[in-house]
Amino acid sequence: MKIVLASQSPRRRELLEQMGLEFTTKSPEIDESAYTGPTAQDLVEILSREKALWVARGEDPETIVIGADTVVVSEGRILGKPHTPQEAEDMLLSLAGKDHLVCTGVTVCQGQRHTSFREITQVTFRALTREEVQDYVRTGEPMDKAGAYGIQGYGALLVEGIRGDYNNVVGLPVHRLGQALRDFGVDCLKLAACRP
């Protein structure tokens, strides 16, 4: 069965590989700024669905397409990917010493059938000095990540704790995605057990 990830995110690719899936990737060509939702949690679910359906339109109806979208929410404000190093620095300083939420929406679709869900993880940053933040920004790591940090990289040095799914903060809630895929006939553990 063909599986397509509607994303070029290296983190999402790594997580699907960790799940033992064989897949291809295709970037959806949608204007994310054209979509709104009453809450950030609604918005990521809407965007994941639009991404998955956009890619699915160009695929065979039997193909399974996975779409996802992640945002960081702090004090009611959505933090996407920073556009400049200064914006990354400002985001990180606003997160320092506080809790924030990482919200990921995921959609799995096959032909006309689709299911969407969201996962929310609470992350706590330790107190940070401006110098630490500037050093982290100079690594380049924050520039392609929602909230300007990657928990799987140097960003782990900023995190004091998390409550919820770690993989969700990386980019995909693996346990919930595995359950959703099973409903579409893809059992990751069975596939792993059958490999030589």
Short mmCIF file of C-alpha atoms in Angstrom, two decimals:
data_model
loop_
_atom_site.label_atom_id
_atom_site.label_comp_id
_atom_site.label_asym_id
_atom_site.label_seq_id
_atom_site.Cartn_x
_atom_site.Cartn_y
_atom_site.Cartn_z
CA MET A 1 0.00 0.00 0.00
CA LYS A 2 1.37 3.39 -0.99
CA ILE A 3 1.74 6.02 1.75
CA VAL A 4 2.49 9.70 1.09
CA LEU A 5 3.54 12.23 3.72
CA ALA A 6 2.18 15.66 2.77
CA SER A 7 5.25 17.40 4.16
CA GLN A 8 8.96 17.88 3.53
CA SER A 9 9.72 18.17 7.27
CA PRO A 10 12.84 16.12 8.07
CA ARG A 11 11.52 15.55 11.61
CA ARG A 12 8.26 14.10 10.36
CA ARG A 13 10.11 11.91 7.89
CA GLU A 14 12.31 10.57 10.70
CA LEU A 15 9.28 9.81 12.88
CA LEU A 16 7.53 7.88 10.08
CA GLU A 17 10.75 5.94 9.48
CA GLN A 18 10.89 5.21 13.22
CA MET A 19 7.36 3.78 12.87
CA GLY A 20 8.72 1.41 10.21
CA LEU A 21 6.73 2.90 7.34
CA GLU A 22 7.81 3.06 3.72
CA PHE A 23 6.54 6.28 2.16
CA THR A 24 7.16 9.10 -0.27
CA THR A 25 6.78 12.83 0.38
CA LYS A 26 4.99 15.58 -1.48
CA SER A 27 4.64 19.22 -0.46
CA PRO A 28 1.09 20.56 -0.51
CA GLU A 29 0.77 23.88 -2.31
CA ILE A 30 -1.67 25.69 -0.06
CA ASP A 31 -1.59 29.22 1.33
CA GLU A 32 -1.66 28.60 5.08
CA SER A 33 -2.40 32.27 5.79
CA ALA A 34 -5.74 31.90 3.99
CA TYR A 35 -7.10 29.64 6.74
CA THR A 36 -8.43 30.55 10.15
CA GLY A 37 -9.91 28.67 13.07
CA PRO A 38 -11.57 29.70 16.31
CA THR A 39 -8.57 28.33 18.24
CA ALA A 40 -5.02 27.25 17.44
CA GLN A 41 -6.09 23.65 18.07
CA ASP A 42 -8.84 23.98 15.46
CA LEU A 43 -6.49 25.70 13.01
CA VAL A 44 -3.83 22.96 13.03
CA GLU A 45 -6.51 20.35 12.43
CA ILE A 46 -7.97 22.36 9.53
CA LEU A 47 -4.51 22.88 7.99
CA SER A 48 -3.58 19.21 8.35
CA ARG A 49 -6.78 18.25 6.55
CA GLU A 50 -6.27 20.78 3.74
CA LYS A 51 -2.67 19.59 3.22
CA ALA A 52 -3.67 15.92 3.14
CA LEU A 53 -6.62 16.48 0.80
CA TRP A 54 -4.54 18.65 -1.56
CA VAL A 55 -1.97 15.87 -1.97
CA ALA A 56 -4.62 13.13 -2.11
CA ARG A 57 -6.28 14.78 -5.14
CA GLY A 58 -3.21 13.90 -7.22
CA GLU A 59 -2.92 10.33 -5.96
CA ASP A 60 -4.59 7.00 -6.62
CA PRO A 61 -7.70 6.59 -4.39
CA GLU A 62 -6.03 3.65 -2.60
CA THR A 63 -3.05 5.78 -1.50
CA ILE A 64 -2.94 6.78 2.16
CA VAL A 65 -1.94 10.41 2.68
CA ILE A 66 -0.79 11.86 6.02
CA GLY A 67 -1.01 15.61 6.57
CA ALA A 68 0.14 17.50 9.67
CA ASP A 69 0.54 21.00 11.01
CA THR A 70 2.16 22.18 14.25
CA VAL A 71 2.08 25.49 16.12
CA VAL A 72 3.34 26.69 19.46
CA VAL A 73 0.87 28.65 21.60
CA SER A 74 2.08 30.91 24.38
CA GLU A 75 -0.25 33.15 26.39
CA GLY A 76 -2.91 32.86 23.69
CA ARG A 77 -0.50 33.84 20.90
CA ILE A 78 0.38 31.50 18.02
CA LEU A 79 4.11 31.25 17.35
CA GLY A 80 4.91 29.87 13.91
CA LYS A 81 8.33 29.65 12.29
CA PRO A 82 10.49 32.75 12.76
CA HIS A 83 11.33 34.76 9.63
CA THR A 84 14.50 36.40 11.02
CA PRO A 85 17.06 35.66 13.75
CA GLN A 86 15.69 38.63 15.72
CA GLU A 87 12.17 37.19 15.56
CA ALA A 88 13.55 33.83 16.77
CA GLU A 89 15.28 35.56 19.66
CA ASP A 90 12.11 37.44 20.61
CA MET A 91 10.04 34.23 20.52
CA LEU A 92 12.50 32.34 22.71
CA LEU A 93 12.73 35.14 25.26
CA SER A 94 8.92 35.22 25.43
CA LEU A 95 8.91 31.47 26.23
CA ALA A 96 11.70 31.62 28.85
CA GLY A 97 10.68 30.48 32.32
CA LYS A 98 7.10 29.68 31.24
CA ASP A 99 4.81 26.92 30.04
CA HIS A 100 3.55 26.82 26.46
CA LEU A 101 1.54 24.41 24.34
CA VAL A 102 2.61 22.54 21.22
CA CYS A 103 -0.47 21.75 19.13
CA THR A 104 -0.31 19.34 16.21
CA GLY A 105 -3.19 18.51 13.90
CA VAL A 106 -3.00 15.29 11.88
CA THR A 107 -5.17 13.99 9.05
CA VAL A 108 -5.04 10.55 7.47
CA CYS A 109 -6.97 10.16 4.24
CA GLN A 110 -7.57 7.54 1.60
CA GLY A 111 -9.82 8.43 -1.33
CA GLN A 112 -12.97 10.06 0.06
CA ARG A 113 -12.38 8.77 3.59
CA HIS A 114 -10.44 10.83 6.10
CA THR A 115 -9.98 11.25 9.84
CA SER A 116 -8.45 14.20 11.68
CA PHE A 117 -7.30 14.68 15.26
CA ARG A 118 -5.15 16.98 17.36
CA GLU A 119 -2.60 16.40 20.08
CA ILE A 120 -1.51 18.97 22.67
CA THR A 121 1.67 18.80 24.75
CA GLN A 122 2.66 21.24 27.47
CA VAL A 123 6.32 22.27 27.45
CA THR A 124 8.10 24.20 30.21
CA PHE A 125 11.17 26.28 29.39
CA ARG A 126 13.71 27.06 32.07
CA ALA A 127 14.74 30.64 32.73
CA LEU A 128 17.07 31.81 29.94
CA THR A 129 19.53 34.65 29.63
CA ARG A 130 19.62 36.79 26.50
CA GLU A 131 23.15 35.48 25.84
CA GLU A 132 21.95 31.84 25.92
CA VAL A 133 19.14 32.67 23.53
CA GLN A 134 21.51 34.48 21.16
CA ASP A 135 23.93 31.54 21.23
CA TYR A 136 21.08 29.14 20.42
CA VAL A 137 19.83 31.32 17.56
CA ARG A 138 23.39 31.40 16.14
CA THR A 139 23.27 27.59 15.79
CA GLY A 140 20.67 28.13 13.04
CA GLU A 141 18.42 25.46 14.51
CA PRO A 142 15.44 27.71 15.37
CA MET A 143 14.86 29.06 11.88
CA ASP A 144 12.61 26.35 10.41
CA LYS A 145 10.72 25.38 13.56
CA ALA A 146 7.45 26.52 15.11
CA GLY A 147 8.21 28.42 18.29
CA ALA A 148 11.86 28.79 17.19
CA TYR A 149 13.19 25.63 18.84
CA GLY A 150 13.73 21.94 18.19
CA ILE A 151 13.37 19.73 21.25
CA GLN A 152 15.23 16.91 19.48
CA GLY A 153 18.32 19.10 18.99
CA TYR A 154 20.11 21.82 20.93
CA GLY A 155 16.68 23.10 21.95
CA ALA A 156 16.54 20.27 24.51
CA LEU A 157 18.93 22.39 26.57
CA LEU A 158 16.17 25.00 26.98
CA VAL A 159 13.44 22.61 28.12
CA GLU A 160 12.86 21.98 31.80
CA GLY A 161 10.02 19.51 31.33
CA ILE A 162 7.10 18.33 29.25
CA ARG A 163 3.67 16.97 29.98
CA GLY A 164 2.33 14.81 27.17
CA ASP A 165 3.71 13.26 24.00
CA TYR A 166 7.37 14.09 23.33
CA ASN A 167 7.08 13.08 19.66
CA ASN A 168 4.26 15.58 19.25
CA VAL A 169 6.74 18.34 20.08
CA VAL A 170 9.13 16.92 17.48
CA GLY A 171 6.39 17.03 14.82
CA LEU A 172 4.00 14.05 14.95
CA PRO A 173 2.10 12.32 17.77
CA VAL A 174 3.34 8.85 16.87
CA HIS A 175 1.07 6.84 19.17
CA ARG A 176 -2.14 8.49 17.91
CA LEU A 177 -1.00 8.35 14.29
CA GLY A 178 -0.30 4.62 14.70
CA GLN A 179 -3.86 4.09 15.97
CA ALA A 180 -5.32 6.12 13.09
CA LEU A 181 -3.30 4.19 10.50
CA ARG A 182 -4.49 0.89 11.97
CA ASP A 183 -8.06 2.00 11.20
CA PHE A 184 -6.92 2.36 7.57
CA GLY A 185 -5.45 -1.16 7.54
CA VAL A 186 -1.82 -0.24 8.30
CA ASP A 187 -0.59 -1.94 11.48
CA CYS A 188 2.93 -0.70 12.15
CA LEU A 189 3.79 -3.39 14.70
CA LYS A 190 2.58 -6.16 12.37
CA LEU A 191 4.67 -4.72 9.56
CA ALA A 192 7.72 -4.62 11.86
CA ALA A 193 7.14 -8.20 13.04
CA CYS A 194 6.95 -9.46 9.43
CA ARG A 195 10.26 -7.93 8.36
CA PRO A 196 13.21 -10.32 8.08
#
